[in-house]
Each structure stands twice: as C-alpha cells, then as structure tokens.
C-alpha cells in the first residue's frame, strides 16, 4: 500500500506508436489509451494512492492535425461523462488541470459536471491534465503574486494550484512515470516534480497494466529519497544503518 498522501503522476505516452505497430489509425491507439486509464485508476485505488495526475493533452498537442485533436477532445468528453458515475461509486474525486478557455464548450461543460458531481470523493483524487503546460501554469501563478508582498514556496504552490483549477494545494509529485520509452518531461508538472522519483518504462500506454503500476510502486519503495541531505529526512538509509548512527558511534 502507498500512503494515502502520495502523489503519482503519469505521462501517458505511446498511443500513436501502439496503433501504428498494428497498422491502425492513431485514433485507435487513443481509444485503447482510455481503457488503460480505467485500469490504472482502479489499480491506483487498490494501492491506496492519494493523488493520481494523468497527462492527457499538452498545450503543445494543439499542433497536431485537427482531426486527431478533435478525436482526443471527443474521447475526453465521453470519458468524463461515463466515468463520473463510476467515480461517485468508488469515492474518486475528478479534477481537470490546465487551461479551459480553448477547449470545445462541450468538453468544458463535461469537466464542470464531472468535478461538481465527484467533489466529495475522498479515496483518490484523480487529476487529468488537459491543455496543460507546466511553464504556463508557473507563469499564471507568477502573475497572481502581489507586488511587494513576500511569497514563500508554500504560498506560491497554492497560487499555482489555484491558477491550475486545482483549487486546493497540489501535493508534490512523489513518483513520475512516463511510458513509451521517451525520457523527457514535455512540460509536465515542472514545479511539483522538483524531487519526484522518475521512472521511464518501455511499455506503450495502451498496454499499461495493473501489474506495471504495481511494479513501478515496488521500484519506488526501493528508492532512497534524500532531498539534498545525506540520508532520508527520517534519518534512515536504505542499505545498512542510519548515517546519523554511524556519525555518532
Ligand atoms: C500520448 O500518445 C497521448 C497524447 C499525447 C494525447 P501519443 O499520441 O503521443 O503517442 P506517440 O508518442 O505518437 O506514440
Ligand atoms: C506528452 O506527450 C503529452 C502527453 C502525454 C499528453 P507528447 O507525445 O506530446 O510529447 P513529445 O512531443 O514526445 O515530447
Ligand atoms: Mg507521444
């Protein structure tokens, strides 16, 4: 079990290559990608993950062919409509982060509706990033800073969450997974991932299974997070005795 406070973020990449490998149109890969999202949300619930942020559409993805963009927008709308009921039943709160003003109105209203209906969900906070850019989010938050006023990291983090429609504070990312073998952030959660553990998996997103998430969490448990210190903040090291013990003996 993960701690209920833990935040897992996933860059769901490889839908197009999955389809191309089968001689199918890219749209088929995106449709299978939605099935992988459903599996992953269920698996996240089983592992007790507190927050799951999924990168569904980056602000740079508007540069794709209009047909593909339209198809993706249609899939979001359908997903949000069909998932709200399931989310209600399973205690999942759905939020969407990113810009709303460029989305088709039907998508924007499906988002509002899903957020409104699931707001009381407490088991898992599912955040879907649509028209999302980490740099734009930071810029928008910076524009909310009051001139002359002091801003702590904590306060800025709250501004960032508000600017992103996250409404509350966004927890830092503990584990960031990217599928499809690419090893880059592509403008995802730049501020929030300052100390995230990064995991790049070769699996293409439509093939991502509950067992992949389980294996990823297992790897994460084996990582030693030091946050700049020479041992983990609780004084433990993964191998052998705590560093503080060695120093004091
Ligand atoms: C990820 O898959 C989904 C989106 C970016 C919307 P891609 O569509 O990027 O798939 P590849 O990278 O072309 O295989
Ligand atoms: C990042 O994937 C965005 C999402 C997964 C939604 P891309 O496929 O768009 O990223 P690049 O272009 O390979 O960096
Ligand atoms: Mg891609």
Tab-separated table of C-alpha atoms and ligand atoms in Angstrom:
chain	number	residue	atom	x	y	z
A	1	UNK	CA	0.000	0.000	0.000
A	2	UNK	CA	1.151	3.513	-0.793
A	3	UNK	CA	0.490	6.250	1.744
A	4	UNK	CA	-2.821	7.924	1.043
A	5	UNK	CA	-0.917	11.208	0.831
A	6	UNK	CA	1.278	10.022	-2.023
A	7	UNK	CA	1.100	11.588	-5.463
A	8	UNK	CA	1.759	9.565	-8.586
A	9	UNK	CA	1.864	11.368	-11.944
A	10	UNK	CA	1.884	9.629	-15.325
A	11	UNK	CA	2.834	10.892	-18.776
A	12	UNK	CA	0.669	8.549	-20.823
A	13	UNK	CA	2.709	8.279	-23.990
A	14	UNK	CA	2.813	5.862	-26.919
A	15	UNK	CA	-0.783	5.648	-28.162
A	16	UNK	CA	0.202	6.559	-31.717
A	17	UNK	CA	3.035	4.041	-31.891
A	18	UNK	CA	0.799	1.329	-30.434
A	19	UNK	CA	-1.683	1.896	-33.274
A	20	UNK	CA	0.946	2.256	-35.995
A	21	UNK	CA	2.543	-1.051	-34.940
A	22	UNK	CA	-0.816	-2.716	-35.673
A	23	UNK	CA	-1.468	-0.881	-38.917
A	24	UNK	CA	-4.328	1.000	-37.249
A	25	UNK	CA	-5.095	4.722	-37.293
A	26	UNK	CA	-3.700	6.714	-34.366
A	27	UNK	CA	-7.269	7.231	-33.140
A	28	UNK	CA	-7.443	3.516	-32.289
A	29	UNK	CA	-4.422	3.945	-30.036
A	30	UNK	CA	-6.084	6.807	-28.208
A	31	UNK	CA	-9.219	4.739	-27.702
A	32	UNK	CA	-7.173	1.906	-26.195
A	33	UNK	CA	-5.447	4.548	-24.110
A	34	UNK	CA	-8.755	5.345	-22.442
A	35	UNK	CA	-9.122	1.681	-21.453
A	36	UNK	CA	-5.657	1.871	-19.893
A	37	UNK	CA	-6.758	4.946	-17.926
A	38	UNK	CA	-9.694	2.994	-16.485
A	39	UNK	CA	-7.420	0.112	-15.463
A	40	UNK	CA	-4.912	2.479	-13.927
A	41	UNK	CA	-7.473	4.371	-11.854
A	42	UNK	CA	-8.789	1.097	-10.493
A	43	UNK	CA	-5.264	-0.083	-9.694
A	44	UNK	CA	-4.454	3.246	-8.025
A	45	UNK	CA	-7.491	2.783	-5.769
A	46	UNK	CA	-6.322	-0.710	-4.867
A	47	UNK	CA	-2.866	0.596	-3.947
A	48	UNK	CA	-4.229	3.415	-1.811
A	49	UNK	CA	-2.613	6.176	-3.849
A	50	UNK	CA	-3.899	9.565	-2.699
A	51	UNK	CA	-3.465	11.662	-5.837
A	52	UNK	CA	-3.067	10.486	-9.414
A	53	UNK	CA	-2.334	13.088	-12.089
A	54	UNK	CA	-2.581	11.920	-15.697
A	55	UNK	CA	-1.174	13.921	-18.609
A	56	UNK	CA	-3.837	13.614	-21.296
A	57	UNK	CA	-3.226	16.591	-23.589
A	58	UNK	CA	-0.433	19.130	-23.506
A	59	UNK	CA	-0.775	22.715	-24.652
A	60	UNK	CA	1.663	21.804	-27.429
A	61	UNK	CA	-0.619	18.988	-28.594
A	62	UNK	CA	-2.818	21.642	-30.296
A	63	UNK	CA	-0.146	21.484	-33.012
A	64	UNK	CA	-1.327	18.007	-34.048
A	65	UNK	CA	-3.602	17.522	-37.076
A	66	UNK	CA	-7.096	18.932	-36.363
A	67	UNK	CA	-8.719	15.534	-36.861
A	68	UNK	CA	-6.590	13.959	-34.167
A	69	UNK	CA	-7.237	16.880	-31.801
A	70	UNK	CA	-10.990	16.578	-32.411
A	71	UNK	CA	-10.877	12.861	-31.729
A	72	UNK	CA	-8.996	13.383	-28.469
A	73	UNK	CA	-11.494	16.041	-27.355
A	74	UNK	CA	-14.335	13.680	-28.110
A	75	UNK	CA	-12.683	10.929	-26.058
A	76	UNK	CA	-12.241	13.281	-23.057
A	77	UNK	CA	-15.863	14.270	-23.198
A	78	UNK	CA	-17.031	10.658	-23.379
A	79	UNK	CA	-14.623	9.608	-20.667
A	80	UNK	CA	-15.736	12.338	-18.277
A	81	UNK	CA	-19.406	11.604	-18.876
A	82	UNK	CA	-19.053	7.864	-18.382
A	83	UNK	CA	-16.549	7.995	-15.530
A	84	UNK	CA	-18.393	10.407	-13.271
A	85	UNK	CA	-20.848	7.676	-12.200
A	86	UNK	CA	-18.119	5.151	-11.542
A	87	UNK	CA	-16.097	7.775	-9.670
A	88	UNK	CA	-19.075	8.609	-7.470
A	89	UNK	CA	-19.492	4.947	-6.604
A	90	UNK	CA	-15.800	4.395	-5.821
A	91	UNK	CA	-15.016	7.586	-3.918
A	92	UNK	CA	-12.896	9.204	-6.621
A	93	UNK	CA	-12.765	12.962	-6.938
A	94	UNK	CA	-12.147	14.111	-10.518
A	95	UNK	CA	-10.413	17.410	-11.257
A	96	UNK	CA	-9.050	18.731	-14.507
A	97	UNK	CA	-5.963	20.943	-14.547
A	98	UNK	CA	-4.841	23.200	-17.365
A	99	UNK	CA	-6.467	25.924	-19.425
A	100	UNK	CA	-10.181	25.790	-20.049
A	101	UNK	CA	-10.698	28.748	-22.343
A	102	UNK	CA	-9.519	26.976	-25.512
A	103	UNK	CA	-11.492	23.765	-25.014
A	104	UNK	CA	-14.648	22.995	-27.010
A	105	UNK	CA	-17.635	24.130	-24.887
A	106	UNK	CA	-18.980	20.565	-24.651
A	107	UNK	CA	-15.674	19.430	-23.117
A	108	UNK	CA	-15.594	22.371	-20.717
A	109	UNK	CA	-19.106	21.609	-19.503
A	110	UNK	CA	-18.364	17.877	-19.162
A	111	UNK	CA	-15.410	18.859	-16.953
A	112	UNK	CA	-17.537	21.154	-14.791
A	113	UNK	CA	-20.171	18.482	-14.414
A	114	UNK	CA	-17.697	15.704	-13.506
A	115	UNK	CA	-15.951	17.963	-10.983
A	116	UNK	CA	-19.210	19.076	-9.416
A	117	UNK	CA	-20.594	15.571	-9.096
A	118	UNK	CA	-17.456	13.997	-7.644
A	119	UNK	CA	-16.293	16.797	-5.357
A	120	UNK	CA	-16.936	14.778	-2.186
A	121	UNK	CA	-14.770	11.833	-3.264
A	122	UNK	CA	-12.077	11.203	-0.654
A	123	UNK	CA	-10.437	7.894	-1.587
A	124	UNK	CA	-8.494	9.111	-4.602
A	125	UNK	CA	-8.014	12.494	-6.205
A	126	UNK	CA	-7.823	11.887	-9.945
A	127	UNK	CA	-6.434	14.909	-11.767
A	128	UNK	CA	-6.474	14.906	-15.548
A	129	UNK	CA	-4.200	17.427	-17.272
A	130	UNK	CA	-5.817	18.822	-20.429
A	131	UNK	CA	-4.410	21.791	-22.377
A	132	UNK	CA	-1.752	21.713	-19.693
A	133	UNK	CA	1.664	23.366	-19.737
A	134	UNK	CA	3.847	23.423	-16.638
A	135	UNK	CA	5.572	26.601	-17.735
A	136	UNK	CA	2.287	28.376	-18.447
A	137	UNK	CA	0.969	27.286	-15.044
A	138	UNK	CA	4.019	28.814	-13.332
A	139	UNK	CA	3.646	31.999	-15.382
A	140	UNK	CA	-0.026	32.349	-14.483
A	141	UNK	CA	0.740	31.845	-10.798
A	142	UNK	CA	3.557	34.411	-11.003
A	143	UNK	CA	1.082	36.943	-12.376
A	144	UNK	CA	-1.027	36.473	-9.230
A	145	UNK	CA	1.834	37.444	-6.921
A	146	UNK	CA	1.050	40.700	-5.167
A	147	UNK	CA	3.742	43.279	-5.944
A	148	UNK	CA	5.997	43.881	-2.969
A	149	UNK	CA	4.466	41.062	-0.940
A	150	UNK	CA	6.657	38.210	0.260
A	151	UNK	CA	5.951	34.863	-1.333
A	152	UNK	CA	7.033	31.640	0.258
A	153	UNK	CA	7.283	28.388	-1.683
A	154	UNK	CA	4.194	27.240	0.161
A	155	UNK	CA	2.222	30.326	-0.864
A	156	UNK	CA	3.429	30.123	-4.449
A	157	UNK	CA	2.452	26.452	-4.570
A	158	UNK	CA	-1.072	27.455	-3.556
A	159	UNK	CA	-1.209	30.148	-6.242
A	160	UNK	CA	-0.095	27.539	-8.738
A	161	UNK	CA	-2.841	25.155	-7.641
A	162	UNK	CA	-5.456	27.879	-7.909
A	163	UNK	CA	-4.182	29.028	-11.310
A	164	UNK	CA	-4.498	25.405	-12.444
A	165	UNK	CA	-8.071	24.891	-11.258
A	166	UNK	CA	-6.632	22.502	-8.679
A	167	UNK	CA	-8.462	24.671	-6.129
A	168	UNK	CA	-6.510	23.394	-3.143
A	169	UNK	CA	-2.820	22.897	-2.582
A	170	UNK	CA	-1.188	20.488	-5.010
A	171	UNK	CA	0.971	17.912	-3.302
A	172	UNK	CA	4.473	17.493	-4.685
A	173	UNK	CA	4.845	14.566	-7.051
A	174	UNK	CA	6.384	11.518	-5.374
A	175	UNK	CA	6.619	9.273	-8.404
A	176	UNK	CA	6.556	10.400	-12.048
A	177	UNK	CA	6.114	7.656	-14.616
A	178	UNK	CA	6.454	8.066	-18.385
A	179	UNK	CA	5.566	5.240	-20.717
A	180	UNK	CA	6.759	4.562	-24.291
A	181	UNK	CA	10.486	4.812	-23.579
A	182	UNK	CA	10.778	8.575	-24.052
A	183	UNK	CA	12.807	10.157	-21.279
A	184	UNK	CA	11.634	13.751	-21.017
A	185	UNK	CA	9.101	15.829	-19.091
A	186	UNK	CA	7.382	17.523	-22.063
A	187	UNK	CA	6.338	20.474	-19.858
A	188	UNK	CA	4.522	18.414	-17.225
A	189	UNK	CA	4.298	19.465	-13.543
A	190	UNK	CA	7.656	21.244	-13.560
A	191	UNK	CA	7.308	22.908	-10.151
A	192	UNK	CA	5.609	19.988	-8.440
A	193	UNK	CA	8.180	17.416	-9.611
A	194	UNK	CA	11.217	19.103	-8.052
A	195	UNK	CA	12.038	15.962	-6.034
A	196	UNK	CA	9.920	13.402	-7.838
A	197	UNK	CA	11.379	9.965	-8.421
A	198	UNK	CA	11.432	9.460	-12.191
A	199	UNK	CA	10.599	6.179	-13.843
A	200	UNK	CA	10.717	5.679	-17.606
A	201	UNK	CA	9.060	2.497	-18.827
A	202	UNK	CA	9.313	0.978	-22.307
A	203	UNK	CA	5.651	-0.138	-22.322
A	204	UNK	CA	3.342	1.797	-24.663
A	205	UNK	CA	0.447	3.426	-22.812
A	206	UNK	CA	-2.378	1.270	-24.275
A	207	UNK	CA	-0.527	-1.797	-22.950
A	208	UNK	CA	-0.057	-0.363	-19.455
A	209	UNK	CA	-1.491	-2.890	-16.998
A	210	UNK	CA	-2.224	-3.009	-13.279
A	211	UNK	CA	0.917	-5.127	-12.928
A	212	UNK	CA	3.017	-2.305	-14.461
A	213	UNK	CA	1.745	0.086	-11.804
A	214	UNK	CA	2.425	-2.478	-9.082
A	215	UNK	CA	5.990	-2.968	-10.365
A	216	UNK	CA	6.516	0.793	-10.574
A	217	UNK	CA	5.369	1.274	-6.984
A	218	UNK	CA	7.673	-1.514	-5.896
A	219	UNK	CA	10.620	0.210	-7.557
A	220	UNK	CA	9.613	3.459	-5.915
A	221	UNK	CA	9.602	1.833	-2.467
A	222	UNK	CA	13.192	0.771	-3.067
A	223	UNK	CA	14.399	4.280	-3.915
A	224	UNK	CA	16.111	6.356	-1.282
A	225	UNK	CA	14.882	9.938	-1.331
A	226	UNK	CA	17.328	12.310	0.286
A	227	UNK	CA	16.012	15.787	-0.580
A	228	UNK	CA	19.528	17.179	-0.582
A	229	UNK	CA	20.500	15.610	2.726
A	230	UNK	CA	22.938	12.734	3.134
A	231	UNK	CA	20.213	10.460	4.403
A	232	UNK	CA	16.450	10.372	4.182
A	233	UNK	CA	14.738	13.054	6.323
A	234	UNK	CA	13.750	10.422	8.904
A	235	UNK	CA	17.417	9.516	9.342
A	236	UNK	CA	17.232	6.168	7.623
A	237	UNK	CA	19.257	4.922	4.730
A	238	UNK	CA	18.024	2.120	2.574
A	239	UNK	CA	21.072	-0.031	2.979
A	240	UNK	CA	22.634	-0.550	6.374
A	241	UNK	CA	22.399	1.668	9.427
A	242	UNK	CA	21.254	5.256	9.502
A	243	UNK	CA	24.028	7.697	8.653
A	244	UNK	CA	23.387	9.543	11.915
A	245	UNK	CA	24.169	6.308	13.822
A	246	UNK	CA	27.478	5.902	12.041
A	247	UNK	CA	28.467	9.501	12.805
A	248	UNK	CA	27.536	9.365	16.477
A	249	UNK	CA	29.200	5.993	17.193
B	1	LIG	C1	0.079	10.035	-25.954
B	1	LIG	O1	0.339	9.267	-27.066
B	1	LIG	C2	-1.278	10.673	-25.991
B	1	LIG	C3	-1.264	12.107	-26.283
B	1	LIG	C4	-0.210	12.858	-26.378
B	1	LIG	C5	-2.547	12.735	-26.451
B	1	LIG	P1	0.926	9.881	-28.397
B	1	LIG	O2	-0.211	10.271	-29.269
B	1	LIG	O3	1.900	10.950	-28.093
B	1	LIG	O4	1.654	8.610	-28.994
B	1	LIG	P2	3.031	8.566	-29.762
B	1	LIG	O5	4.046	9.260	-28.905
B	1	LIG	O6	2.815	9.274	-31.063
B	1	LIG	O7	3.309	7.116	-29.921
B	2	LIG	C1	3.326	14.476	-23.837
B	2	LIG	O1	3.443	13.577	-24.879
B	2	LIG	C2	1.905	14.825	-23.630
B	2	LIG	C3	1.035	13.738	-23.238
B	2	LIG	C4	1.367	12.506	-22.992
B	2	LIG	C5	-0.336	14.081	-23.122
B	2	LIG	P1	3.902	14.040	-26.347
B	2	LIG	O2	3.949	12.797	-27.132
B	2	LIG	O3	3.045	15.136	-26.836
B	2	LIG	O4	5.360	14.623	-26.047
B	2	LIG	P2	6.620	14.784	-27.007
B	2	LIG	O5	6.175	15.586	-28.180
B	2	LIG	O6	7.038	13.415	-27.398
B	2	LIG	O7	7.640	15.463	-26.143
B	3	LIG	MG1	3.906	10.940	-27.788
